[in-house]
Coordinates of N, CA, C and O in Angstrom, one line a residue:
M1 N 55.9 -10.3 -15.5 CA 55.5 -11.7 -14.8 C 56.6 -11.9 -14.7 O 56.9 -11.7 -15.6
I2 N 57.5 -12.6 -13.8 CA 59.1 -12.8 -14.3 C 58.6 -14.2 -15.8 O 57.5 -15.6 -15.6
G3 N 59.4 -14.7 -16.6 CA 59.0 -15.4 -17.1 C 60.0 -16.7 -16.5 O 60.4 -16.6 -16.1
I4 N 59.3 -17.5 -18.0 CA 59.3 -19.2 -16.7 C 60.9 -19.2 -17.2 O 61.2 -20.4 -15.8
N5 N 61.5 -18.9 -17.5 CA 63.0 -18.7 -17.9 C 63.8 -18.6 -16.9 O 64.7 -19.8 -16.6
V6 N 63.6 -18.0 -16.2 CA 64.3 -17.6 -14.8 C 64.1 -18.6 -14.2 O 65.5 -18.7 -13.0
Y7 N 62.2 -18.6 -13.8 CA 62.6 -19.4 -12.6 C 63.1 -20.9 -12.8 O 63.4 -21.8 -12.1
L8 N 63.2 -21.5 -14.0 CA 63.8 -22.9 -14.5 C 65.1 -21.9 -14.8 O 65.9 -23.4 -13.9
A9 N 65.9 -21.4 -14.9 CA 67.1 -21.0 -15.1 C 67.6 -21.4 -13.0 O 69.0 -22.2 -12.4
L10 N 67.2 -20.9 -11.5 CA 67.3 -20.5 -10.4 C 67.1 -22.6 -10.0 O 67.4 -22.2 -9.1
I11 N 65.9 -23.4 -10.8 CA 65.8 -24.4 -10.1 C 67.3 -25.2 -10.0 O 67.3 -25.5 -9.5
A12 N 67.4 -24.4 -11.7 CA 68.6 -25.6 -12.2 C 70.0 -25.5 -11.4 O 70.7 -26.3 -10.3
I13 N 69.8 -24.2 -10.7 CA 71.2 -23.6 -10.5 C 71.1 -24.4 -8.5 O 72.3 -24.7 -8.1
A14 N 69.5 -24.0 -8.2 CA 70.2 -24.6 -6.4 C 69.7 -26.4 -6.8 O 70.5 -27.2 -5.4
T15 N 69.5 -27.0 -7.4 CA 69.0 -28.3 -8.2 C 71.4 -29.4 -8.2 O 71.3 -29.8 -7.3
L16 N 71.4 -27.9 -9.1 CA 73.0 -27.9 -8.6 C 74.3 -28.0 -7.8 O 75.0 -28.7 -7.5
L17 N 73.8 -27.2 -7.1 CA 74.2 -26.7 -6.0 C 74.1 -28.3 -5.0 O 74.1 -28.3 -4.0
S18 N 72.7 -29.1 -4.6 CA 72.5 -29.5 -4.1 C 73.4 -31.0 -3.7 O 73.4 -31.6 -3.3
M19 N 72.8 -30.9 -5.5 CA 73.6 -32.5 -6.4 C 75.0 -32.4 -5.4 O 76.3 -33.3 -5.4
Y20 N 75.9 -31.1 -5.3 CA 77.3 -31.1 -5.0 C 76.9 -31.3 -4.3 O 77.9 -32.1 -2.8
R21 N 76.1 -30.8 -1.9 CA 76.3 -31.4 -0.9 C 76.0 -32.4 -0.9 O 76.3 -33.0 -0.4
V22 N 75.6 -32.8 -2.1 CA 74.9 -34.8 -1.8 C 76.5 -35.3 -1.8 O 76.6 -36.3 -0.9
F23 N 77.1 -35.7 -3.1 CA 78.4 -35.7 -2.9 C 79.5 -35.6 -2.7 O 80.2 -36.0 -2.7
R24 N 79.8 -34.5 -2.2 CA 80.9 -33.7 -1.2 C 80.1 -33.6 0.9 O 82.0 -32.7 1.0
G25 N 79.6 -33.5 0.5 CA 78.8 -33.6 2.4 C 80.0 -34.1 3.5 O 79.7 -35.8 2.4
P26 N 80.1 -33.7 4.1 CA 80.9 -34.6 4.5 C 80.6 -35.5 5.5 O 80.9 -36.2 6.2
T27 N 79.1 -35.2 5.8 CA 78.5 -36.0 6.7 C 76.5 -36.5 6.2 O 76.4 -35.8 5.4
T28 N 76.5 -38.0 6.6 CA 74.9 -38.5 6.6 C 74.6 -37.1 5.9 O 73.1 -37.6 5.1
V29 N 74.6 -36.6 7.8 CA 72.7 -35.2 7.7 C 73.1 -34.6 6.6 O 72.3 -33.7 6.2
D30 N 75.0 -34.3 6.1 CA 74.3 -33.0 5.4 C 74.2 -33.9 4.0 O 73.0 -33.3 3.5
R31 N 74.4 -35.1 3.6 CA 73.4 -35.4 2.6 C 72.3 -35.8 2.0 O 71.1 -35.6 1.7
L32 N 70.9 -35.9 3.9 CA 70.8 -36.4 3.8 C 69.3 -34.5 3.5 O 68.5 -34.4 3.1
V33 N 69.8 -33.9 4.7 CA 69.4 -33.0 3.5 C 69.5 -32.3 2.6 O 68.6 -31.8 1.8
A34 N 70.3 -32.0 1.8 CA 70.3 -32.3 0.9 C 70.0 -33.3 -0.8 O 69.1 -31.9 -1.2
V35 N 69.3 -33.8 0.2 CA 67.9 -35.0 -0.5 C 66.6 -34.2 -0.1 O 66.0 -34.2 -1.5
D36 N 66.6 -34.3 0.9 CA 65.2 -33.4 1.5 C 65.1 -31.8 0.4 O 63.8 -31.7 -0.1
I37 N 66.6 -30.7 -0.3 CA 66.0 -30.0 -0.5 C 65.8 -30.1 -1.9 O 64.8 -29.8 -2.8
M38 N 66.5 -31.7 -2.4 CA 66.4 -31.7 -4.3 C 64.7 -32.4 -4.4 O 63.9 -32.0 -5.4
T39 N 63.7 -32.3 -3.1 CA 63.1 -33.5 -3.4 C 61.2 -32.3 -3.0 O 60.0 -32.2 -3.4
T40 N 62.3 -31.9 -2.2 CA 61.6 -30.0 -2.2 C 61.5 -29.7 -3.3 O 60.5 -28.4 -4.2
I41 N 62.8 -29.0 -4.1 CA 62.4 -28.4 -5.5 C 61.7 -29.2 -6.7 O 61.1 -28.8 -7.6
T42 N 61.8 -29.7 -6.4 CA 61.6 -31.2 -8.2 C 59.8 -31.4 -7.4 O 58.7 -31.0 -8.1
A43 N 59.4 -31.0 -6.0 CA 57.6 -30.4 -6.0 C 57.2 -29.4 -6.4 O 56.3 -28.9 -6.4
G44 N 58.6 -28.3 -6.4 CA 57.7 -26.2 -6.6 C 58.7 -27.1 -8.4 O 57.5 -25.4 -8.9
L45 N 59.3 -27.6 -8.9 CA 59.0 -27.6 -10.9 C 57.5 -28.6 -11.4 O 57.3 -28.1 -11.8
M46 N 57.1 -29.2 -9.9 CA 55.5 -30.0 -10.2 C 54.9 -29.0 -10.1 O 53.9 -28.9 -11.4
V47 N 55.2 -27.5 -9.0 CA 53.7 -26.5 -9.3 C 54.2 -25.7 -10.7 O 52.9 -25.1 -10.9
L48 N 55.4 -25.4 -10.8 CA 56.1 -24.4 -12.4 C 54.7 -25.4 -13.4 O 54.3 -24.8 -13.9
F49 N 54.8 -26.8 -13.7 CA 54.8 -27.1 -14.4 C 53.1 -27.1 -14.3 O 52.3 -26.9 -16.4
A50 N 52.7 -27.0 -13.3 CA 50.8 -27.0 -13.5 C 50.8 -25.4 -13.9 O 49.5 -25.5 -14.6
L51 N 51.0 -24.5 -13.3 CA 50.8 -23.1 -13.8 C 51.4 -22.9 -15.4 O 50.5 -22.2 -16.0
Y52 N 52.5 -23.8 -16.1 CA 53.0 -23.5 -17.3 C 52.0 -24.3 -18.4 O 51.1 -23.4 -19.2
Y53 N 51.5 -25.5 -18.0 CA 50.7 -26.1 -18.9 C 49.3 -26.3 -17.9 O 48.2 -26.6 -18.9
E54 N 49.2 -25.5 -17.2 CA 47.2 -25.3 -16.8 C 46.9 -26.8 -16.7 O 45.3 -27.4 -17.1
R55 N 47.6 -27.6 -16.5 CA 47.1 -28.8 -15.1 C 47.3 -28.9 -14.5 O 47.5 -29.1 -13.5
M56 N 46.1 -28.0 -13.8 CA 46.0 -28.9 -12.0 C 45.9 -30.6 -11.6 O 46.2 -30.0 -9.7
I57 N 46.0 -30.9 -12.2 CA 46.1 -32.5 -11.5 C 48.2 -32.5 -10.8 O 48.4 -33.0 -10.3
F58 N 49.0 -31.5 -11.3 CA 50.0 -31.5 -11.1 C 49.8 -31.3 -9.6 O 51.0 -31.5 -8.3
L59 N 49.2 -29.9 -9.3 CA 49.5 -29.6 -8.2 C 49.2 -31.0 -7.4 O 50.1 -31.3 -6.0
D60 N 48.0 -31.6 -7.4 CA 48.1 -32.8 -6.2 C 49.2 -33.9 -5.9 O 49.6 -34.6 -4.8
V61 N 49.5 -34.1 -7.7 CA 50.9 -35.0 -7.1 C 51.7 -34.0 -6.6 O 52.9 -35.4 -6.1
A62 N 52.3 -32.9 -6.8 CA 53.2 -31.9 -5.8 C 53.1 -32.2 -4.9 O 53.7 -32.3 -3.5
L63 N 52.1 -32.5 -4.5 CA 51.6 -31.8 -3.0 C 51.8 -33.7 -2.4 O 52.3 -34.3 -1.6
V64 N 51.0 -34.9 -3.2 CA 51.4 -36.4 -3.0 C 52.2 -36.6 -2.3 O 53.2 -36.7 -1.6
Y65 N 53.9 -35.8 -3.8 CA 54.4 -36.1 -3.6 C 55.8 -35.5 -2.5 O 56.6 -36.2 -1.6
A66 N 55.1 -34.0 -2.3 CA 56.1 -33.0 -0.7 C 55.6 -34.3 0.4 O 56.8 -34.6 1.3
M67 N 54.5 -34.9 0.6 CA 54.5 -35.5 1.8 C 55.0 -37.1 1.6 O 55.3 -37.5 2.8
L68 N 54.9 -38.0 0.8 CA 56.3 -38.8 0.5 C 57.7 -38.6 0.9 O 58.3 -39.3 1.7
A69 N 58.1 -37.7 0.5 CA 58.9 -37.4 0.2 C 59.3 -36.9 2.5 O 60.7 -37.3 2.5
F70 N 58.3 -36.4 2.5 CA 59.1 -35.5 4.1 C 58.5 -36.9 4.9 O 59.9 -37.1 5.8
G71 N 57.4 -37.9 4.5 CA 58.0 -39.7 5.5 C 59.0 -39.6 5.7 O 59.9 -40.5 6.2
G72 N 59.1 -39.5 4.2 CA 61.2 -40.5 3.6 C 61.7 -39.9 5.0 O 62.7 -41.0 4.9
V73 N 62.1 -38.4 4.8 CA 63.2 -38.6 5.4 C 62.9 -38.0 6.8 O 63.9 -38.3 7.4
I74 N 61.5 -38.4 7.5 CA 61.7 -38.8 9.0 C 62.0 -39.8 8.7 O 62.6 -40.1 10.3
A75 N 61.5 -40.4 8.4 CA 61.9 -42.0 8.9 C 63.6 -42.2 9.3 O 64.3 -42.7 9.4
F76 N 64.4 -41.6 7.7 CA 65.6 -41.6 7.4 C 66.6 -41.2 8.7 O 67.1 -41.7 9.2
A77 N 65.9 -40.5 9.1 CA 66.4 -39.4 10.0 C 66.7 -40.0 11.4 O 67.2 -40.5 12.4
R78 N 65.5 -41.2 11.6 CA 64.8 -41.5 13.2 C 65.9 -43.3 12.3 O 66.0 -43.7 13.5
Y79 N 65.5 -43.6 11.9 CA 67.2 -45.0 11.1 C 68.6 -44.0 12.0 O 68.7 -45.0 12.3
M80 N 69.3 -42.9 11.0 CA 70.4 -42.5 11.5 C 70.0 -42.0 13.3 O 71.6 -42.4 14.2
E81 N 69.2 -42.2 14.1 CA 69.5 -41.8 15.4 C 68.8 -43.1 15.8 O 70.0 -42.8 17.1
G82 N 68.2 -43.9 15.9 CA 68.2 -45.4 16.4 C 67.1 -45.3 16.6 O 66.9 -46.7 17.6
G83 N 66.1 -44.5 16.5 CA 65.2 -44.9 17.2 C 64.1 -46.0 16.2 O 63.0 -46.2 16.4
L84 N 64.5 -47.0 14.9 CA 63.4 -47.7 14.6 C 64.2 -49.2 14.4 O 65.3 -50.0 14.5

């Protein structure tokens, strides 16, 4: 099994790339997608913490966080579209 350090390094690289897109994205939609990717990365990080610390409550927190983040992205996309 691959060590947790490898997973954390991959998550750090993905986060840096997403932050680059947030700051340098040419359109608002690019920035919105980058923020959505960062929320997905954060939920994945919570799952890794749950596995590492053997605390399954982090899985519930990650699930609720992912659902709220999805709802937020959908609401902002509707707002950008002019539907709200």
